Coordinates of C-alpha atoms and ligand atoms in Angstrom, one line a residue:
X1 CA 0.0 0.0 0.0
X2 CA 0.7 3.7 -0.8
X3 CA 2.7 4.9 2.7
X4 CA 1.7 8.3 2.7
X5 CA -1.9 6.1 2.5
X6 CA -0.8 4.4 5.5
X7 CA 0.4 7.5 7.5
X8 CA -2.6 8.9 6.9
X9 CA -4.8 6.0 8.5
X10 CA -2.5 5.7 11.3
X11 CA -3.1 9.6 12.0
X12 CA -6.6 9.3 11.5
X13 CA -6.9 6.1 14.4
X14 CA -4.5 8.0 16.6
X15 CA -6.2 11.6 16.5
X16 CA -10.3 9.9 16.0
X17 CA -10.3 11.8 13.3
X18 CA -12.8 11.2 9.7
X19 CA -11.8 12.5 6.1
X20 CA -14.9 13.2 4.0
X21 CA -14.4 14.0 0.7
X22 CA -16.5 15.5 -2.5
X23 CA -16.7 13.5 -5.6
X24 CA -14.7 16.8 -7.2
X25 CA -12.2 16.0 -5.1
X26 CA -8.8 14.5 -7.1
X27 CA -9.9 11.0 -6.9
X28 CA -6.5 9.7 -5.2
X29 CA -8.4 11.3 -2.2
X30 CA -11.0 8.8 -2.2
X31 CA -7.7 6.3 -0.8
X32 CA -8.2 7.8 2.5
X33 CA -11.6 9.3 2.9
X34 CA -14.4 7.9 5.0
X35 CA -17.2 9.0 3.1
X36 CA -17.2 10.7 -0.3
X37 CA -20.1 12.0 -2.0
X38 CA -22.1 15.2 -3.0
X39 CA -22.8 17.9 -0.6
X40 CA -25.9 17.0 1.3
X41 CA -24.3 13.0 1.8
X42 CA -21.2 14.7 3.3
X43 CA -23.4 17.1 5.4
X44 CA -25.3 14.1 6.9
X45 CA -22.4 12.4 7.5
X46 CA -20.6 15.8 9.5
X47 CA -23.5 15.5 11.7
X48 CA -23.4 12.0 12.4
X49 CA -19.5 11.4 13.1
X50 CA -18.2 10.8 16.5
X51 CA -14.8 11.8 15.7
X52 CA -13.5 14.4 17.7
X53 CA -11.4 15.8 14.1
X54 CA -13.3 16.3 11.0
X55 CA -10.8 16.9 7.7
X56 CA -13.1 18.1 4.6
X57 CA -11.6 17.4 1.6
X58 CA -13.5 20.0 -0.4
X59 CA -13.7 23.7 -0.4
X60 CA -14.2 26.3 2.4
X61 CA -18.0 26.4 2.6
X62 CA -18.0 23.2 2.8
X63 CA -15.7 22.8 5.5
X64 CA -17.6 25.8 7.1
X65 CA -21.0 23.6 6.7
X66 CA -19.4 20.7 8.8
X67 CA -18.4 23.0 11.3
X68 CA -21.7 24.2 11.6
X69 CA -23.3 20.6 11.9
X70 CA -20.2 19.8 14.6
X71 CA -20.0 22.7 16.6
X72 CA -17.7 20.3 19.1
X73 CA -15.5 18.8 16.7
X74 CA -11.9 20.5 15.3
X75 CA -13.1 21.4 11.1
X76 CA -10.5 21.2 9.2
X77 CA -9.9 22.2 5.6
X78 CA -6.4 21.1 4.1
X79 CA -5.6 24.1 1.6
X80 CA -6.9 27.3 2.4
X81 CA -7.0 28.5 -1.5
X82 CA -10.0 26.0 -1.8
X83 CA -12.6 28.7 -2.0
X84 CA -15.4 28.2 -4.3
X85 CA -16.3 31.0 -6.7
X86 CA -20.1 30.6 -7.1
X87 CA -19.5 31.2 -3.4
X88 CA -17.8 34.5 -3.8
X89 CA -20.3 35.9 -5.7
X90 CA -22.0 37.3 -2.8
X91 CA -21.6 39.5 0.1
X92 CA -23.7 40.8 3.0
X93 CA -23.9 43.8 0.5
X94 CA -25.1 42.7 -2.4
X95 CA -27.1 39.9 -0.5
X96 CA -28.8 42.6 1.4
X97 CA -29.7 44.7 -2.1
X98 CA -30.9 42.2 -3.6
X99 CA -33.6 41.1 -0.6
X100 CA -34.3 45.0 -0.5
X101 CA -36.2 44.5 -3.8
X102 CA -38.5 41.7 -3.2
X103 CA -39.6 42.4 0.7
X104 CA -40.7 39.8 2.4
X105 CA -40.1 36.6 -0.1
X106 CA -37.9 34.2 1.8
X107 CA -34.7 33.5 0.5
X108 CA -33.6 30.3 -0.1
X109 CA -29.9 30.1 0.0
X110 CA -27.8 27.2 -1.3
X111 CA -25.2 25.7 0.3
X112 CA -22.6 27.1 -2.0
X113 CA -22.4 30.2 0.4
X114 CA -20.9 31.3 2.9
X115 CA -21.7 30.7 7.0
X116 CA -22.2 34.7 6.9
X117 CA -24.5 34.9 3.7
X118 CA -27.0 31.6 5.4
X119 CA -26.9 33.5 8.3
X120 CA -29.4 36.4 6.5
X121 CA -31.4 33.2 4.6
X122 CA -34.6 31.5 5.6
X123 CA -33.9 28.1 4.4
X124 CA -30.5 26.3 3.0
X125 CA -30.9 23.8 0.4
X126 CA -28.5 21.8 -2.1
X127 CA -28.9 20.5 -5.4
X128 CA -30.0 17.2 -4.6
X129 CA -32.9 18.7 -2.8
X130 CA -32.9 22.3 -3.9
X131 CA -36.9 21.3 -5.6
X132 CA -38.4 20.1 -2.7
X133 CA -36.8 22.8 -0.6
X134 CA -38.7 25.5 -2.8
X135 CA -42.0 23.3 -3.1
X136 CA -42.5 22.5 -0.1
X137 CA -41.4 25.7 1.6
X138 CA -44.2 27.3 -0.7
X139 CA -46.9 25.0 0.3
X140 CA -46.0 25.5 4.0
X141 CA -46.3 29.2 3.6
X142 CA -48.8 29.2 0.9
X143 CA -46.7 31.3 -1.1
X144 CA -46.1 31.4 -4.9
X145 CA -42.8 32.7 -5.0
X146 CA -39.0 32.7 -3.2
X147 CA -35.9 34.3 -4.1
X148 CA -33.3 32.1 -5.1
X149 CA -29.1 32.7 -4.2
X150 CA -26.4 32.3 -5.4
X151 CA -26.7 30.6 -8.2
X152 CA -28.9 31.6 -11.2
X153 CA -29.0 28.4 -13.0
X154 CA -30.1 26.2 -10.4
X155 CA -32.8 28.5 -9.1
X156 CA -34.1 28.8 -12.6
X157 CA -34.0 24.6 -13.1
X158 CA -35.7 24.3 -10.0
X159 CA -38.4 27.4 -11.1
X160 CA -39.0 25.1 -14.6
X161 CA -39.2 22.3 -12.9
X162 CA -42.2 23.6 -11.3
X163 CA -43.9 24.5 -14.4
X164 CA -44.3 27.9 -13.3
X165 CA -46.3 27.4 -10.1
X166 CA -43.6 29.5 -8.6
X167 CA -42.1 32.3 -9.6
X168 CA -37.9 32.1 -8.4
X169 CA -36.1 35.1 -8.9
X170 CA -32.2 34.3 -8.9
X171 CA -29.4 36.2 -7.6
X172 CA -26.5 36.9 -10.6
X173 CA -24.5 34.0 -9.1
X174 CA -23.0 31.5 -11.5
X175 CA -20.4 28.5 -11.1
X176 CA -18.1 28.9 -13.9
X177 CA -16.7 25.1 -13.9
X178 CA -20.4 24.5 -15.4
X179 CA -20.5 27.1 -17.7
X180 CA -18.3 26.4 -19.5
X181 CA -20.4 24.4 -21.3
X182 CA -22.1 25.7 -24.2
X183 CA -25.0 24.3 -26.2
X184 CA -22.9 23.8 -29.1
X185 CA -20.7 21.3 -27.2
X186 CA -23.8 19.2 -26.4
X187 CA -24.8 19.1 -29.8
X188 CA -20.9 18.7 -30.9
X189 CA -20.7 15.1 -28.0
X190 CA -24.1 14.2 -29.6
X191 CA -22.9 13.9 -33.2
X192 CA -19.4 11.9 -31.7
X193 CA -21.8 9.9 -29.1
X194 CA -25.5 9.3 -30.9
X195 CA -26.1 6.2 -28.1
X196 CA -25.0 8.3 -25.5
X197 CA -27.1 9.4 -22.4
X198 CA -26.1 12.7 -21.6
X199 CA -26.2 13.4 -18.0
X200 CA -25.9 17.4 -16.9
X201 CA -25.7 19.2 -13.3
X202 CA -28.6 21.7 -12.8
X203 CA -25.9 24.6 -12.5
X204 CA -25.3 24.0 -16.3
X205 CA -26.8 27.0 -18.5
X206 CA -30.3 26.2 -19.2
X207 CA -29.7 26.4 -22.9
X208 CA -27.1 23.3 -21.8
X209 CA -29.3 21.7 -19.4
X210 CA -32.6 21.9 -22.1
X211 CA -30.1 19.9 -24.5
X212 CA -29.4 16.8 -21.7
X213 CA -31.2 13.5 -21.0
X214 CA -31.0 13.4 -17.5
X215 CA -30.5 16.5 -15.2
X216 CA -29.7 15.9 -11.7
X217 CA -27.4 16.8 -8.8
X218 CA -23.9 14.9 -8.3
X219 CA -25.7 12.1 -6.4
X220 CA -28.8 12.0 -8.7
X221 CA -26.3 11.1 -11.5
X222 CA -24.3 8.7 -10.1
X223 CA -27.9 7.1 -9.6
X224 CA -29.2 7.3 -12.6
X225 CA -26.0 5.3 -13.7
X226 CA -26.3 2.9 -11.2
X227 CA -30.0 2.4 -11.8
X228 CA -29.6 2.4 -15.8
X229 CA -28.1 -0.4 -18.0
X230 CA -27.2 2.0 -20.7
X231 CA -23.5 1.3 -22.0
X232 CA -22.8 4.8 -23.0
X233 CA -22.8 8.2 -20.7
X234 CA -21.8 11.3 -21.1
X235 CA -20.7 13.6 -18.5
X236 CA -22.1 17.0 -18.5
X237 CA -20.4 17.9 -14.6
X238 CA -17.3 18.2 -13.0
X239 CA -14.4 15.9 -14.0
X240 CA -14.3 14.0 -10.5
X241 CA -17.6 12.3 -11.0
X242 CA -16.4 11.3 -14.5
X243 CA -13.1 9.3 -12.7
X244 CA -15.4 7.9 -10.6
X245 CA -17.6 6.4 -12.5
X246 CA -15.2 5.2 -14.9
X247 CA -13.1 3.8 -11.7
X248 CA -16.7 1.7 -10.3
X249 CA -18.7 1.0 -13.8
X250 CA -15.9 -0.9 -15.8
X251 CA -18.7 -2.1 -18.0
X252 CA -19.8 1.3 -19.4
X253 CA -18.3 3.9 -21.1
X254 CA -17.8 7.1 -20.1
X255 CA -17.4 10.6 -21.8
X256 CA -16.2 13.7 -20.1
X257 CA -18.4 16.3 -22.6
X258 CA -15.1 18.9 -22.3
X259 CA -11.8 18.5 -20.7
X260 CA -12.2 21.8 -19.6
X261 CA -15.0 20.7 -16.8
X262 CA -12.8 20.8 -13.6
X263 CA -13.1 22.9 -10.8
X264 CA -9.3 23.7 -10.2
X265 CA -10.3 24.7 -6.3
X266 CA -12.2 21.4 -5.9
X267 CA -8.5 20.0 -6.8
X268 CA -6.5 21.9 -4.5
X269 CA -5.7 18.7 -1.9
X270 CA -3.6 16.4 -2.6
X271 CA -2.6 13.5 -0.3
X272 CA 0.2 15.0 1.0
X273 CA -1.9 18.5 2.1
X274 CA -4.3 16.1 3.9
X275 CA -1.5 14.3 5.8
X276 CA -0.1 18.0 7.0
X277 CA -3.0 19.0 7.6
X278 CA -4.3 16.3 10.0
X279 CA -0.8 16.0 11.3
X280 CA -0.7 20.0 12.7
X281 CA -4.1 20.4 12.5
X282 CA -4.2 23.1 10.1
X283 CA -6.5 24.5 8.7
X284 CA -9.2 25.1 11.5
X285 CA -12.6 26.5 10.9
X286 CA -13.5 29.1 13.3
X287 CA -16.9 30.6 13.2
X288 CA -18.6 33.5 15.4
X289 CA -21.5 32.7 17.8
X290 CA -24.2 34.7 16.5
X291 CA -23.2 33.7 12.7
X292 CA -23.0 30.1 13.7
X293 CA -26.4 30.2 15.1
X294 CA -28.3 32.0 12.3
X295 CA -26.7 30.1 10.0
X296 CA -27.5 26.9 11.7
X297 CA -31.3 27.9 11.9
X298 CA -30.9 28.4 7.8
X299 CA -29.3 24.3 7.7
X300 CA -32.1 23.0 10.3
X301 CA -35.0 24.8 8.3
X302 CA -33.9 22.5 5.1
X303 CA -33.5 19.3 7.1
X304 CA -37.2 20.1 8.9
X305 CA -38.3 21.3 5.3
X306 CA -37.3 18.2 3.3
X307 CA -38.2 15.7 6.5
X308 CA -40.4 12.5 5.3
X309 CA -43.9 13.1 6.2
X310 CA -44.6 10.6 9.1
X311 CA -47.7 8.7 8.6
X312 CA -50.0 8.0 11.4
X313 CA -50.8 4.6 11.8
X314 CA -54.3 3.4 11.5
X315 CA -56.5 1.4 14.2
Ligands
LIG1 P1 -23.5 18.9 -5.1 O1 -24.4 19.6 -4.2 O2 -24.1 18.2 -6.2 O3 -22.5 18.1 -4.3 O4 -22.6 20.0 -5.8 C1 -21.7 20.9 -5.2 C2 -21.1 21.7 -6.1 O5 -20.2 22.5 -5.8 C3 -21.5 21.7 -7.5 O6 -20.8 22.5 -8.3
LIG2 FE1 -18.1 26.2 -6.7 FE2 -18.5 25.5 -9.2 FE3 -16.4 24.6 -8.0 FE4 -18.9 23.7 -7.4 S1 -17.8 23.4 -9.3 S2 -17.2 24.3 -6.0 S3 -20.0 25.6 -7.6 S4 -16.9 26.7 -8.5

C-alpha cells in the first residue's frame, strides 16, 4: 500500500479523526476518505460522526457547513486557496440589495455560500434537494414565490421544474466550472456519441441543461447510472464524478463532454496537504457565535423542510 496512505490511516486512528471527501475531489483522495459523496451526503455524514477531528476534503463552505453541523469537533480544511467561486459571488452587500427588492419573499440560500451569507437566509438547500426545498417551503407558507441565491442556474432549473407554479427570482451568481459548457458542445458530443445518455448538473446554462437527458445533482447522477443499463454516458459535470464512474462502472463507457470541466479549487488537496493538515491540525474552521447560530437555523430549516412526512398509523 501507498505509505503516505498508511500514514494517513494511522493519524486518522491516533487523533479519532474522519476525512470526508467531494466527488470533485482528485480521486486519489477517495484512498483515504471515510465518506465521499455530494454535498448533502457529506453534510449528513458531518453530523453524524463521533470523531473528535473532521478533515473536509473540499472547499471552504464546505468545511464551514461541517463545522456548523459539529460545533464540538476541530473542522479542518487542508488548503486554504479552496474557495469556491459561485460562493464568492456574494456578500452581506449585495445579498442585502438584492432582498431590499423583493420584501418579504424568503430567500432560499444554497449551500454554496458562505456561513455569513446563510446566516441572512430562511432556508438552505442543495442540489440534490434544492426542488423540494422550494416546493414545499411554498406549500408551507402558501406562497407562490422565493428568491433564489447564489446561483442563477439552479434557481431557474428548479423554477422550470415547477412549471411555473412558482415564480424564483435568482441572484447573478454563476459557477463557472459548469459554464463552461455551451449548447454547441452538447450538440458537438451528440454527433461523436449518438447512443450516449447525456447526464448534466442543474448549474449547467439552461440552454445546456434543455439539450441533456437526465439533469440531476452529483448524487442523482451517479444514480441514474447505477440504476440504468445503458452502456454509454456522457458527463455533462465536473471531471471527478467522470473518474469515478469510470473507476466503479468498468462495463460502461464514459465521456467527459469537455476537458475543460474541472473545478481547479475542488483539486487543490492532494494526499500529502491532507496528511499536513491532519498531522498540525491546520487548517481550523473558526466561526462567530451569532453567525454560527443563524446560520444553523438556515441548515435545520432544510432538514425540517425536506423531512419524510410521518404517517399516522391506523386502528
Ligand atoms: P453537489 O451539491 O451536487 O454536491 O454540488 C456541489 C457543487 O459544488 C456543485 O458544483
Ligand atoms: Fe463552486 Fe462551481 Fe467549483 Fe462547485 S464546481 S465548488 S459551484 S466553483
Amino acid at each position: 500500500m501507498n505509505t503516505l496512505v498508511e500514514k494517513i490511516n494511522t493519524l486518522k486512528r491516533e487523533k479519532n479523526a474522519v476525512i470526508l471527501a467531494h466527488c470533485y475531489q482528485n480521486v486519489e483522495v477517495d484512498e483515504v476518505a471515510d465518506f465521499v459523496g455530494d454535498s448533502l451526503y457529506l453534510s449528513r455524514k458531518a453530523k453524524e460522526t463521533n470523531a473528535d477531528i473532521i478533515v473536509f476534503a473540499g472547499v471552504s463552505f464546505m468545511a464551514e457547513t461541517a463545522k456548523l453541523l459539529s460545533p464540538d469537533k476541530k473542522v479542518l480544511l487542508p488548503r486554504l486557496e479552496a474557495g469556491c467561486f459561485m460562493a464568492n459571488m456574494i456578500n452581506i452587500e449585495s445579498l442585502r440589495e438584492f432582498r431590499a427588492k423583493y420584501p418579504n419573499v424568503p430567500a432560499v440560500c444554497y449551500v454554496n455560500s458562505t456561513a455569513a451569507i446563510k446566516a441572512e437566509c430562511d432556508v438552505c438547500c442543495t442540489s440534490s434537494n434544492a426542488l423540494n426545498v422550494v416546493k414545499n417551503l411554498c406549500a408551507k407558507k402558501g406562497i407562490n414565490e422565493v428568491l433564489f441565491l447564489p446561483d442563477t442556474y439552479l434557481g431557474k432549473w428548479v423554477e422550470a421544474q415547477l412549471g411555473g407554479a412558482v415564480k424564483v427570482h435568482t441572484y447573478n451568481g454563476f459557477c463557472p466550472t459548469h459554464l463552461r459548457l455551451r449548447a454547441e458542445d452538447m450538440e458537438k458530443s451528440r454527433s461523436e456519441h449518438p447512443n450516449s445518455k447525456i447526464l448534466a448538473h442543474p448549474e449547467c446554462h439552461h440552454t445546456v441543461s434543455a439539450l441533456a437527458d437526465f439533469v440531476g445533482s452529483t448524487k442523482d447522477i451517479m444514480e441514474y447510472v447505477k440504476n440504468t443499463d445503458f452502456k454509454e454516458y456522457t458527463i455533462a459535470t465536473e471531471k471527478g464524478v467522470f473518474d469515478r464512474l469510470q473507476r466503479d462502472y468498468k462495463d460502461k463507457t464514459f465521456y467527459l463532454l469537455k476537458d475543460t470541466l474541472v473545478c481547479q479549487n475542488m483539486k487543490w488537496n492532494t494526499l500529502d496537504d491532507i496528511y499536513n493538515s491532519l498531522l498540525r491540525e491546520e487548517h481550523e474552521i473558526t466561526l462567530d457565535r451569532e453567525t454560527s447560530e443563524k446560520a444553523m437555523a438556515c441548515i435545520n430549516n432544510m432538514f425540517e423542510i425536506t423531512k419524510p412526512l410521518t404517517t399516522t398509523g391506523g386502528r
